PDB file of C-alpha atoms in Angstrom:
ATOM      1  CA  MET A   1       0.024  -0.215  -0.140  1.00  0.00           C
ATOM      2  CA  LEU A   2       1.336   3.279  -0.855  1.00  0.00           C
ATOM      3  CA  THR A   3       1.863   5.852   1.629  1.00  0.00           C
ATOM      4  CA  ARG A   4       1.435   9.628   1.200  1.00  0.00           C
ATOM      5  CA  SER A   5       5.352   9.911   0.962  1.00  0.00           C
ATOM      6  CA  THR A   6       5.464   7.494  -2.010  1.00  0.00           C
ATOM      7  CA  ARG A   7       2.773   8.447  -3.470  1.00  0.00           C
ATOM      8  CA  PHE A   8       4.036  12.379  -3.678  1.00  0.00           C
ATOM      9  CA  ILE A   9       7.467  11.013  -4.916  1.00  0.00           C
ATOM     10  CA  SER A  10       5.668   9.077  -7.576  1.00  0.00           C
ATOM     11  CA  PHE A  11       4.023  11.839  -8.665  1.00  0.00           C
ATOM     12  CA  PHE A  12       7.144  13.924  -8.609  1.00  0.00           C
ATOM     13  CA  CYS A  13       9.150  11.495 -10.970  1.00  0.00           C
ATOM     14  CA  ALA A  14       5.890  11.235 -13.295  1.00  0.00           C
ATOM     15  CA  VAL A  15       6.200  15.226 -13.579  1.00  0.00           C
ATOM     16  CA  LEU A  16       9.931  15.124 -14.119  1.00  0.00           C
ATOM     17  CA  VAL A  17       9.782  12.520 -16.414  1.00  0.00           C
ATOM     18  CA  ALA A  18       7.098  14.545 -18.592  1.00  0.00           C
ATOM     19  CA  GLY A  19       9.201  17.693 -18.627  1.00  0.00           C
ATOM     20  CA  VAL A  20      12.541  15.717 -19.458  1.00  0.00           C
ATOM     21  CA  LEU A  21      11.277  13.297 -22.265  1.00  0.00           C
ATOM     22  CA  PRO A  22      11.222  14.942 -26.011  1.00  0.00           C
ATOM     23  CA  ARG A  23       7.829  15.323 -27.400  1.00  0.00           C
ATOM     24  CA  PRO A  24       6.619  14.253 -30.486  1.00  0.00           C
ATOM     25  CA  ALA A  25       7.394  16.761 -33.509  1.00  0.00           C
ATOM     26  CA  SER A  26       3.843  16.223 -35.197  1.00  0.00           C
ATOM     27  CA  ALA A  27       1.947  16.587 -31.926  1.00  0.00           C
ATOM     28  CA  ASP A  28      -0.149  19.937 -31.137  1.00  0.00           C
ATOM     29  CA  HIS A  29       0.738  20.946 -27.208  1.00  0.00           C
ATOM     30  CA  ASP A  30      -1.171  24.245 -26.379  1.00  0.00           C
ATOM     31  CA  LEU A  31       1.580  24.784 -23.656  1.00  0.00           C
ATOM     32  CA  ASP A  32       4.484  25.265 -25.713  1.00  0.00           C
ATOM     33  CA  MET A  33       2.327  26.596 -29.085  1.00  0.00           C
ATOM     34  CA  GLU A  34       3.087  30.428 -29.864  1.00  0.00           C
ATOM     35  CA  TYR A  35       0.524  31.880 -31.842  1.00  0.00           C
ATOM     36  CA  ALA A  36       0.744  34.427 -34.532  1.00  0.00           C
ATOM     37  CA  GLU A  37       0.042  37.781 -33.049  1.00  0.00           C
ATOM     38  CA  HIS A  38      -2.910  39.855 -34.797  1.00  0.00           C
ATOM     39  CA  GLN A  39      -1.345  42.940 -36.342  1.00  0.00           C
ATOM     40  CA  PRO A  40      -3.246  46.002 -37.657  1.00  0.00           C
ATOM     41  CA  LEU A  41      -0.980  46.281 -40.422  1.00  0.00           C
ATOM     42  CA  VAL A  42      -0.718  42.522 -41.475  1.00  0.00           C
ATOM     43  CA  THR A  43      -1.212  43.010 -44.883  1.00  0.00           C
ATOM     44  CA  GLU A  44       2.260  45.095 -44.862  1.00  0.00           C
ATOM     45  CA  SER A  45       4.219  42.496 -44.035  1.00  0.00           C
ATOM     46  CA  MET A  46       6.422  40.340 -45.912  1.00  0.00           C
ATOM     47  CA  LEU A  47       3.897  37.846 -47.903  1.00  0.00           C
ATOM     48  CA  LEU A  48       5.790  34.825 -49.711  1.00  0.00           C
ATOM     49  CA  ASP A  49       3.096  32.577 -51.281  1.00  0.00           C
ATOM     50  CA  THR A  50      -0.762  32.852 -52.324  1.00  0.00           C
ATOM     51  CA  THR A  51      -3.464  30.102 -53.160  1.00  0.00           C
ATOM     52  CA  ARG A  52      -7.116  29.806 -54.064  1.00  0.00           C
ATOM     53  CA  VAL A  53     -10.135  27.927 -52.487  1.00  0.00           C
ATOM     54  CA  GLY A  54     -13.362  28.773 -54.135  1.00  0.00           C
ATOM     55  CA  ASN A  55     -13.701  32.395 -54.236  1.00  0.00           C
ATOM     56  CA  THR A  56     -11.335  33.077 -51.658  1.00  0.00           C
ATOM     57  CA  LEU A  57      -7.494  34.386 -52.073  1.00  0.00           C
ATOM     58  CA  VAL A  58      -5.009  32.836 -48.881  1.00  0.00           C
ATOM     59  CA  ALA A  59      -1.904  34.463 -48.467  1.00  0.00           C
ATOM     60  CA  VAL A  60       1.288  33.531 -46.102  1.00  0.00           C
ATOM     61  CA  GLY A  61       4.240  35.016 -44.669  1.00  0.00           C
ATOM     62  CA  GLU A  62       6.194  36.091 -41.888  1.00  0.00           C
ATOM     63  CA  ARG A  63       5.585  35.656 -38.234  1.00  0.00           C
ATOM     64  CA  GLY A  64       3.106  33.133 -38.942  1.00  0.00           C
ATOM     65  CA  HIS A  65       0.655  35.641 -40.839  1.00  0.00           C
ATOM     66  CA  ILE A  66      -2.232  34.307 -42.645  1.00  0.00           C
ATOM     67  CA  VAL A  67      -4.661  36.383 -44.625  1.00  0.00           C
ATOM     68  CA  THR A  68      -7.621  35.668 -46.873  1.00  0.00           C
ATOM     69  CA  SER A  69      -9.360  38.070 -49.119  1.00  0.00           C
ATOM     70  CA  THR A  70     -12.544  37.790 -51.690  1.00  0.00           C
ATOM     71  CA  ASP A  71     -11.497  40.664 -53.846  1.00  0.00           C
ATOM     72  CA  GLY A  72      -7.792  40.955 -53.349  1.00  0.00           C
ATOM     73  CA  VAL A  73      -8.249  44.309 -52.023  1.00  0.00           C
ATOM     74  CA  ASN A  74      -9.500  43.879 -48.773  1.00  0.00           C
ATOM     75  CA  TRP A  75      -7.812  41.413 -46.419  1.00  0.00           C
ATOM     76  CA  THR A  76      -8.457  39.609 -42.928  1.00  0.00           C
ATOM     77  CA  GLN A  77      -6.097  37.650 -40.595  1.00  0.00           C
ATOM     78  CA  ALA A  78      -6.731  34.318 -39.879  1.00  0.00           C
ATOM     79  CA  GLU A  79      -7.947  33.867 -36.062  1.00  0.00           C
ATOM     80  CA  ILE A  80      -5.772  31.204 -34.898  1.00  0.00           C
ATOM     81  CA  VAL A  81      -2.673  30.329 -36.265  1.00  0.00           C
ATOM     82  CA  PRO A  82      -0.504  28.258 -34.045  1.00  0.00           C
ATOM     83  CA  THR A  83       2.940  29.709 -35.226  1.00  0.00           C
ATOM     84  CA  ARG A  84       4.980  32.604 -35.325  1.00  0.00           C
ATOM     85  CA  SER A  85       7.502  31.121 -37.608  1.00  0.00           C
ATOM     86  CA  THR A  86       7.972  32.551 -41.571  1.00  0.00           C
ATOM     87  CA  LEU A  87       5.534  30.481 -43.619  1.00  0.00           C
ATOM     88  CA  THR A  88       6.769  30.295 -46.664  1.00  0.00           C
ATOM     89  CA  THR A  89       4.161  28.025 -48.890  1.00  0.00           C
ATOM     90  CA  VAL A  90       0.267  27.352 -48.963  1.00  0.00           C
ATOM     91  CA  PHE A  91      -1.412  24.651 -50.840  1.00  0.00           C
ATOM     92  CA  SER A  92      -5.386  23.807 -50.994  1.00  0.00           C
ATOM     93  CA  ALA A  93      -6.834  20.369 -51.578  1.00  0.00           C
ATOM     94  CA  GLY A  94     -10.172  19.657 -51.559  1.00  0.00           C
ATOM     95  CA  GLY A  95     -11.458  21.589 -48.732  1.00  0.00           C
ATOM     96  CA  ARG A  96      -8.565  21.561 -46.937  1.00  0.00           C
ATOM     97  CA  LEU A  97      -5.494  24.168 -46.695  1.00  0.00           C
ATOM     98  CA  TRP A  98      -1.895  23.123 -45.498  1.00  0.00           C
ATOM     99  CA  ALA A  99       0.704  25.844 -45.384  1.00  0.00           C
ATOM    100  CA  GLY A 100       4.697  25.279 -44.203  1.00  0.00           C
ATOM    101  CA  GLY A 101       7.684  27.089 -43.588  1.00  0.00           C
ATOM    102  CA  HIS A 102      10.869  27.755 -40.791  1.00  0.00           C
ATOM    103  CA  ASP A 103      11.583  25.219 -38.423  1.00  0.00           C
ATOM    104  CA  ALA A 104       9.987  22.856 -40.784  1.00  0.00           C
ATOM    105  CA  VAL A 105       6.504  23.773 -39.592  1.00  0.00           C
ATOM    106  CA  ILE A 106       3.109  22.422 -41.164  1.00  0.00           C
ATOM    107  CA  VAL A 107      -0.492  23.654 -40.503  1.00  0.00           C
ATOM    108  CA  THR A 108      -3.640  22.810 -41.712  1.00  0.00           C
ATOM    109  CA  SER A 109      -7.160  24.391 -41.668  1.00  0.00           C
ATOM    110  CA  GLY A 110     -10.415  23.030 -42.693  1.00  0.00           C
ATOM    111  CA  ASP A 111     -12.771  25.702 -41.863  1.00  0.00           C
ATOM    112  CA  LYS A 112     -12.068  28.258 -44.764  1.00  0.00           C
ATOM    113  CA  CYS A 113      -9.015  29.398 -43.354  1.00  0.00           C
ATOM    114  CA  LYS A 114     -10.364  30.980 -39.679  1.00  0.00           C
ATOM    115  CA  THR A 115      -8.683  28.208 -37.339  1.00  0.00           C
ATOM    116  CA  TRP A 116      -5.604  26.457 -37.973  1.00  0.00           C
ATOM    117  CA  THR A 117      -3.870  23.337 -36.545  1.00  0.00           C
ATOM    118  CA  ARG A 118       0.075  22.442 -36.049  1.00  0.00           C
ATOM    119  CA  GLN A 119       0.579  19.065 -37.555  1.00  0.00           C
ATOM    120  CA  PHE A 120       4.115  18.841 -37.804  1.00  0.00           C
ATOM    121  CA  TYR A 121       7.059  21.134 -35.914  1.00  0.00           C
ATOM    122  CA  ASP A 122      10.562  20.360 -35.238  1.00  0.00           C
ATOM    123  CA  THR A 123      13.043  23.295 -34.422  1.00  0.00           C
ATOM    124  CA  HIS A 124      16.066  20.831 -34.218  1.00  0.00           C
ATOM    125  CA  ARG A 125      16.008  19.924 -37.958  1.00  0.00           C
ATOM    126  CA  GLN A 126      16.972  23.669 -38.840  1.00  0.00           C
ATOM    127  CA  GLN A 127      15.079  23.075 -42.335  1.00  0.00           C
ATOM    128  CA  ALA A 128      12.185  24.963 -43.392  1.00  0.00           C
ATOM    129  CA  VAL A 129       9.387  23.571 -45.357  1.00  0.00           C
ATOM    130  CA  MET A 130       9.563  25.290 -49.384  1.00  0.00           C
ATOM    131  CA  ASP A 131       6.842  23.598 -50.840  1.00  0.00           C
ATOM    132  CA  ILE A 132       3.536  21.563 -50.226  1.00  0.00           C
ATOM    133  CA  TYR A 133       1.677  19.347 -52.747  1.00  0.00           C
ATOM    134  CA  PHE A 134      -1.076  17.449 -52.197  1.00  0.00           C
ATOM    135  CA  SER A 135      -2.731  14.812 -55.129  1.00  0.00           C
ATOM    136  CA  ASP A 136      -5.572  14.309 -52.599  1.00  0.00           C
ATOM    137  CA  GLU A 137      -6.821  15.463 -48.851  1.00  0.00           C
ATOM    138  CA  ASP A 138      -4.874  12.167 -47.936  1.00  0.00           C
ATOM    139  CA  ASN A 139      -1.536  12.156 -50.166  1.00  0.00           C
ATOM    140  CA  GLY A 140       0.920  14.912 -49.614  1.00  0.00           C
ATOM    141  CA  VAL A 141       4.501  15.587 -49.655  1.00  0.00           C
ATOM    142  CA  ALA A 142       6.747  18.314 -48.462  1.00  0.00           C
ATOM    143  CA  ILE A 143      10.185  19.601 -49.510  1.00  0.00           C
ATOM    144  CA  GLY A 144      12.571  22.097 -48.104  1.00  0.00           C
ATOM    145  CA  SER A 145      15.896  23.212 -47.170  1.00  0.00           C
ATOM    146  CA  TYR A 146      19.010  20.706 -46.419  1.00  0.00           C
ATOM    147  CA  GLY A 147      17.286  17.606 -48.154  1.00  0.00           C
ATOM    148  CA  LEU A 148      13.740  18.016 -46.670  1.00  0.00           C
ATOM    149  CA  TYR A 149      11.072  15.452 -47.772  1.00  0.00           C
ATOM    150  CA  LEU A 150       8.262  14.393 -46.042  1.00  0.00           C
ATOM    151  CA  ARG A 151       5.267  11.970 -47.345  1.00  0.00           C
ATOM    152  CA  THR A 152       1.479  11.996 -45.563  1.00  0.00           C
ATOM    153  CA  SER A 153      -0.938   9.341 -46.567  1.00  0.00           C
ATOM    154  CA  ASP A 154      -3.585  10.391 -43.520  1.00  0.00           C
ATOM    155  CA  GLY A 155      -3.850  13.823 -44.527  1.00  0.00           C
ATOM    156  CA  GLY A 156      -1.024  15.292 -42.710  1.00  0.00           C
ATOM    157  CA  HIS A 157      -1.664  13.844 -38.879  1.00  0.00           C
ATOM    158  CA  SER A 158       1.684  11.926 -39.462  1.00  0.00           C
ATOM    159  CA  TRP A 159       4.446  12.620 -41.583  1.00  0.00           C
ATOM    160  CA  GLU A 160       7.495  10.496 -42.710  1.00  0.00           C
ATOM    161  CA  ASP A 161      10.832  11.207 -43.687  1.00  0.00           C
ATOM    162  CA  ALA A 162      12.038  10.015 -47.103  1.00  0.00           C
ATOM    163  CA  THR A 163      14.912  10.903 -49.418  1.00  0.00           C
ATOM    164  CA  VAL A 164      15.406  12.414 -53.062  1.00  0.00           C
ATOM    165  CA  ASP A 165      18.848  12.284 -53.341  1.00  0.00           C
ATOM    166  CA  PRO A 166      20.597  10.176 -50.922  1.00  0.00           C
ATOM    167  CA  GLU A 167      24.173  11.620 -51.438  1.00  0.00           C
ATOM    168  CA  ILE A 168      23.526  15.244 -51.440  1.00  0.00           C
ATOM    169  CA  ASP A 169      21.306  17.622 -49.141  1.00  0.00           C
ATOM    170  CA  TYR A 170      20.819  20.592 -51.216  1.00  0.00           C
ATOM    171  CA  HIS A 171      17.952  22.842 -50.870  1.00  0.00           C
ATOM    172  CA  LEU A 172      14.272  21.735 -52.726  1.00  0.00           C
ATOM    173  CA  ASN A 173      12.415  24.627 -53.380  1.00  0.00           C
ATOM    174  CA  LYS A 174       9.606  23.749 -55.769  1.00  0.00           C
ATOM    175  CA  LEU A 175       7.693  20.634 -56.925  1.00  0.00           C
ATOM    176  CA  LEU A 176       5.776  20.218 -60.034  1.00  0.00           C
ATOM    177  CA  ASP A 177       2.807  17.647 -60.740  1.00  0.00           C
ATOM    178  CA  LEU A 178       3.110  17.146 -64.580  1.00  0.00           C
ATOM    179  CA  GLY A 179       0.527  14.669 -64.771  1.00  0.00           C
ATOM    180  CA  ASP A 180       0.972  10.923 -65.307  1.00  0.00           C
ATOM    181  CA  GLY A 181       2.950  10.421 -62.253  1.00  0.00           C
ATOM    182  CA  ARG A 182       5.696  12.589 -63.516  1.00  0.00           C
ATOM    183  CA  TRP A 183       6.595  14.937 -60.836  1.00  0.00           C
ATOM    184  CA  LEU A 184       9.570  17.760 -60.857  1.00  0.00           C
ATOM    185  CA  ILE A 185      11.995  19.359 -58.443  1.00  0.00           C
ATOM    186  CA  ALA A 186      13.451  22.417 -58.790  1.00  0.00           C
ATOM    187  CA  GLY A 187      16.312  22.408 -56.385  1.00  0.00           C
ATOM    188  CA  GLU A 188      19.568  24.155 -55.214  1.00  0.00           C
ATOM    189  CA  ALA A 189      23.377  24.527 -57.071  1.00  0.00           C
ATOM    190  CA  GLY A 190      21.967  22.768 -60.292  1.00  0.00           C
ATOM    191  CA  PHE A 191      20.479  20.074 -58.722  1.00  0.00           C
ATOM    192  CA  SER A 192      17.072  19.289 -59.818  1.00  0.00           C
ATOM    193  CA  TYR A 193      14.754  16.256 -60.221  1.00  0.00           C
ATOM    194  CA  ARG A 194      12.382  13.979 -61.894  1.00  0.00           C
ATOM    195  CA  SER A 195       9.877  11.503 -61.037  1.00  0.00           C
ATOM    196  CA  TYR A 196       7.922   8.919 -63.055  1.00  0.00           C
ATOM    197  CA  ASP A 197       6.154   7.445 -60.010  1.00  0.00           C
ATOM    198  CA  HIS A 198       4.461   9.868 -57.996  1.00  0.00           C
ATOM    199  CA  GLY A 199       7.533  10.961 -56.262  1.00  0.00           C
ATOM    200  CA  GLU A 200       8.430   7.471 -54.659  1.00  0.00           C
ATOM    201  CA  THR A 201      11.872   7.600 -56.704  1.00  0.00           C
ATOM    202  CA  TRP A 202      13.573  10.839 -58.253  1.00  0.00           C
ATOM    203  CA  GLU A 203      16.292  10.798 -60.472  1.00  0.00           C
ATOM    204  CA  SER A 204      18.646  13.848 -61.142  1.00  0.00           C
ATOM    205  CA  LEU A 205      18.076  16.236 -64.232  1.00  0.00           C
ATOM    206  CA  GLU A 206      20.785  17.555 -65.568  1.00  0.00           C
ATOM    207  CA  LEU A 207      20.435  21.411 -66.663  1.00  0.00           C
ATOM    208  CA  PRO A 208      23.486  23.595 -68.371  1.00  0.00           C
ATOM    209  CA  TYR A 209      22.881  25.902 -65.624  1.00  0.00           C
ATOM    210  CA  GLN A 210      24.514  25.213 -61.990  1.00  0.00           C
ATOM    211  CA  GLY A 211      22.673  27.894 -60.032  1.00  0.00           C
ATOM    212  CA  SER A 212      19.757  27.432 -57.528  1.00  0.00           C
ATOM    213  CA  MET A 213      16.155  27.071 -59.132  1.00  0.00           C
ATOM    214  CA  TRP A 214      14.094  29.257 -56.851  1.00  0.00           C
ATOM    215  CA  GLY A 215      10.761  28.358 -58.731  1.00  0.00           C
ATOM    216  CA  ALA A 216       8.893  26.309 -61.509  1.00  0.00           C
ATOM    217  CA  LEU A 217       5.789  26.993 -63.695  1.00  0.00           C
ATOM    218  CA  ASN A 218       4.273  24.473 -66.011  1.00  0.00           C
ATOM    219  CA  THR A 219       2.867  26.082 -69.121  1.00  0.00           C
ATOM    220  CA  GLU A 220       0.845  25.285 -71.912  1.00  0.00           C
ATOM    221  CA  GLY A 221       2.881  22.820 -74.259  1.00  0.00           C
ATOM    222  CA  ASP A 222       4.600  21.116 -71.370  1.00  0.00           C
ATOM    223  CA  CYS A 223       6.862  23.531 -71.166  1.00  0.00           C
ATOM    224  CA  VAL A 224       8.351  23.976 -67.798  1.00  0.00           C
ATOM    225  CA  LEU A 225       9.946  27.904 -66.844  1.00  0.00           C
ATOM    226  CA  PHE A 226      12.830  27.963 -64.060  1.00  0.00           C
ATOM    227  CA  LEU A 227      12.968  30.978 -62.183  1.00  0.00           C
ATOM    228  CA  VAL A 228      16.746  31.445 -61.175  1.00  0.00           C
ATOM    229  CA  CYS A 229      18.560  34.383 -59.666  1.00  0.00           C
ATOM    230  CA  VAL A 230      21.921  35.368 -61.342  1.00  0.00           C
ATOM    231  CA  VAL A 231      23.942  37.989 -58.908  1.00  0.00           C
ATOM    232  CA  MET A 232      20.924  40.694 -58.650  1.00  0.00           C
ATOM    233  CA  SER A 233      19.567  39.694 -61.776  1.00  0.00           C
ATOM    234  CA  TRP A 234      16.572  37.283 -62.526  1.00  0.00           C
ATOM    235  CA  LYS A 235      16.444  35.040 -65.380  1.00  0.00           C
ATOM    236  CA  VAL A 236      14.173  32.298 -66.637  1.00  0.00           C
ATOM    237  CA  VAL A 237      15.221  29.118 -67.583  1.00  0.00           C
ATOM    238  CA  THR A 238      12.766  27.338 -69.936  1.00  0.00           C
ATOM    239  CA  LEU A 239      12.008  23.582 -70.902  1.00  0.00           C
ATOM    240  CA  ALA A 240      10.610  23.703 -74.320  1.00  0.00           C
ATOM    241  CA  PRO A 241       9.880  21.973 -77.241  1.00  0.00           C
ATOM    242  CA  ALA A 242      13.106  22.285 -79.656  1.00  0.00           C
ATOM    243  CA  GLY A 243      13.313  19.246 -81.564  1.00  0.00           C
ATOM    244  CA  PRO A 244      15.967  16.612 -81.220  1.00  0.00           C
ATOM    245  CA  ARG A 245      18.544  19.132 -79.604  1.00  0.00           C
ATOM    246  CA  SER A 246      17.456  22.526 -77.930  1.00  0.00           C
ATOM    247  CA  LYS A 247      18.732  25.802 -79.193  1.00  0.00           C
ATOM    248  CA  ARG A 248      19.821  28.240 -76.497  1.00  0.00           C
ATOM    249  CA  GLU A 249      18.530  31.887 -76.775  1.00  0.00           C
ATOM    250  CA  ARG A 250      20.408  34.695 -74.635  1.00  0.00           C
ATOM    251  CA  SER A 251      19.934  38.160 -73.734  1.00  0.00           C
ATOM    252  CA  PRO A 252      21.880  40.501 -71.945  1.00  0.00           C
ATOM    253  CA  ALA A 253      20.342  40.463 -67.857  1.00  0.00           C
ATOM    254  CA  SER A 254      20.425  43.833 -65.909  1.00  0.00           C
ATOM    255  CA  PRO A 255      19.177  44.270 -62.102  1.00  0.00           C
ATOM    256  CA  GLY A 256      14.957  43.553 -62.517  1.00  0.00           C
ATOM    257  CA  ARG A 257      15.233  42.176 -65.906  1.00  0.00           C
ATOM    258  CA  LEU A 258      14.458  38.661 -67.275  1.00  0.00           C
ATOM    259  CA  ARG A 259      16.433  36.968 -69.381  1.00  0.00           C
ATOM    260  CA  THR A 260      15.903  33.730 -71.179  1.00  0.00           C
ATOM    261  CA  ARG A 261      17.250  30.347 -72.036  1.00  0.00           C
ATOM    262  CA  VAL A 262      15.727  27.593 -74.278  1.00  0.00           C
ATOM    263  CA  LEU A 263      16.740  24.277 -73.039  1.00  0.00           C
ATOM    264  CA  SER A 264      15.138  20.497 -73.864  1.00  0.00           C
ATOM    265  CA  CYS A 265      11.437  19.637 -73.768  1.00  0.00           C
ATOM    266  CA  TRP A 266       9.740  16.667 -71.742  1.00  0.00           C
ATOM    267  CA  GLN A 267       7.522  15.823 -74.283  1.00  0.00           C
ATOM    268  CA  PRO A 268       3.796  14.611 -72.468  1.00  0.00           C
ATOM    269  CA  THR A 269       4.016  11.191 -74.146  1.00  0.00           C
ATOM    270  CA  ALA A 270       7.679  10.139 -73.957  1.00  0.00           C
ATOM    271  CA  ALA A 271       9.272   8.071 -71.326  1.00  0.00           C
ATOM    272  CA  ARG A 272      12.178  10.071 -70.959  1.00  0.00           C
ATOM    273  CA  TYR A 273      13.724  13.162 -72.106  1.00  0.00           C
TER     274      TYR A 273
END
């Protein structure tokens, strides 16, 4: 039979263990949660990505700010966002939204962006989520800095580590779904990747440019535009139909101006380039 003193010791040890043992990164704990502050000038803060859900625009940015608008002029800040980390990306599938950013944070909303819950968070990784993609409301991936590649099959309730390139851990900046299982990742230092099985396996994509690809856009005719930065200039690297061999076109770059380079094309019916 436990005495009063032994019950106190047991309780003290339980409290001590609860405070010492690490908590799962995907758990949502109110005690150690920091919520985005409501700011009157939130729309003047740095906003880094947008998406559309029905007739509503959703934008995310620094300090965990998330705002919505139905006309692109008047914006309303989300009521509850459980992070103050900078949010770099937002994605919608079905009726649900996901946003990710620094500290490997991933938050989600199912009530048209009014309130959000935290699904993943791990400051010890020192990684940022740069892009999120869901093929449906259950199956999704998150990519980011230092080779971050997370996968989920339950809507983000749990996330598992995966690997794009086991040999290097360069930043993965943007993911494109080109259809028929073909995915493409724009990455750092000339490293970009393609997959033919919905991201299960990846292979390196050779490009005649060794800089970082900061963004990618799928255009008409299965042309893929890569946005890259050269010193203080921006240019576009284009994957476009150009016959058996691609023709390169260059124009001088100056700060704030674009220059294009035509490379090769991923034909929609071809198995490889």
